């Protein structure tokens, strides 16, 4: 009976150990999520600019502690990847905050050196194409690697992270991030740095993913036959795996005001060379995103007050690079159509009147308005205030370039994602690329289109032609249509014929 009691006691101890580990894991998870919410509340606060760097550093220190505890207690790959990502992000923020704090202490109280208004910047629709071999993607064989990928966006002392995408394998033609990253108080001379981090996941074909007993057997056999050096390297690799996933910086890009647009555009990537090429993400070298910025002077009231134009009193408002006037303040608040819309931009010149100290002359000859417009104010102080703000408004229009000419839509939603990993992906660039060639009306009707050659429907996309059967049918159709080219006297394009010769 004694051994039976021991077995019961042993089972109770093991059960207690399991319960203790589960409770420890849940405590770490709860603590981590609490600190994430704390950091997000600081980020979303309206007066987030007023928070001192020391307070941000304190928050990031707690975030690092929570991420390290979660990384040590995590049993699932999802939690370990997210914790490693959060730890890396906190370390990057810490380094930026510490450098900025040292600069401020060195320069005493650092005042803002940038003049003029700031803006609100958003980056969304981030998609990064991947370059797999055709045999890997279409035939689903060859490259067996899988990756976990996320991005960091840096602007000044602000660092925002995207959601974590995993597993990314040869079936994925591109990376599509659902995030909308928002930066506030952005100067016109900004430089946004986008960094791509990836981690290669251990697969069934690698030694690191084999069960522990099999790995020990392989480790011992290799150490006996090959030698101590290879065994030591395997032990180091196994030991480093215990510390958690390691993300490599695989590529980066720099974006500025010239890259902003209301639509999605393609940009270049600078790919970093990694020591272990097996861990390198198969990037194409380009990415696309929607980088939009909106100067605050477009939506913010710069100046308001009573003015007199052509001897009649009006209520005036300076906003969005123009002066709008109404008969009364009530009409302006009701949203009625303004009586005057006076453009104020880089082609506008303003000068005080020589005949009156309470009058300003607005010259819009550069805006196809030849006459000078005199505007009278209630006092000399009002004249000086309006003159100063109008001059700054003109400078802002010149500094913001095309962003002041065409209003770009900036979303108010930031980081719409779950606390952990979301496996939902946007539509693939590959799937959304149409195979239909649009023919302008001025082209000759004898020129065959892609639809005529391959007998495609308007809904046909690249993904529908990716299978072997569809490729065979397309090839047969292209061969059968070759006679049409000869009979109609239409010659193939030079780059197509050269490609066929090479093939």
PDB file of C-alpha atoms in Angstrom, residues 5-23:
ATOM      1  CA  UNK A   5       0.361   6.253  -1.461  1.00  0.00           C
ATOM      2  CA  UNK A   6       3.559   7.519  -2.982  1.00  0.00           C
ATOM      3  CA  UNK A   7       2.050   7.364  -6.458  1.00  0.00           C
ATOM      4  CA  UNK A   8      -1.011   9.266  -5.243  1.00  0.00           C
ATOM      5  CA  UNK A   9       1.218  11.868  -3.599  1.00  0.00           C
ATOM      6  CA  UNK A  10       3.311  12.125  -6.757  1.00  0.00           C
ATOM      7  CA  UNK A  11       0.220  12.642  -8.912  1.00  0.00           C
ATOM      8  CA  UNK A  12      -1.032  15.297  -6.495  1.00  0.00           C
ATOM      9  CA  UNK A  13       2.307  17.089  -6.645  1.00  0.00           C
ATOM     10  CA  UNK A  14       2.331  16.997 -10.440  1.00  0.00           C
ATOM     11  CA  UNK A  15      -1.244  18.296 -10.484  1.00  0.00           C
ATOM     12  CA  UNK A  16      -0.272  21.096  -8.111  1.00  0.00           C
ATOM     13  CA  UNK A  17       2.698  21.950 -10.315  1.00  0.00           C
ATOM     14  CA  UNK A  18       0.456  22.130 -13.361  1.00  0.00           C
ATOM     15  CA  UNK A  19      -2.027  24.355 -11.526  1.00  0.00           C
ATOM     16  CA  UNK A  20       0.794  26.577 -10.299  1.00  0.00           C
ATOM     17  CA  UNK A  21       2.201  26.949 -13.808  1.00  0.00           C
ATOM     18  CA  UNK A  22      -1.235  27.695 -15.230  1.00  0.00           C
ATOM     19  CA  UNK A  23      -1.886  30.327 -12.561  1.00  0.00           C
TER      20      UNK A  23
END
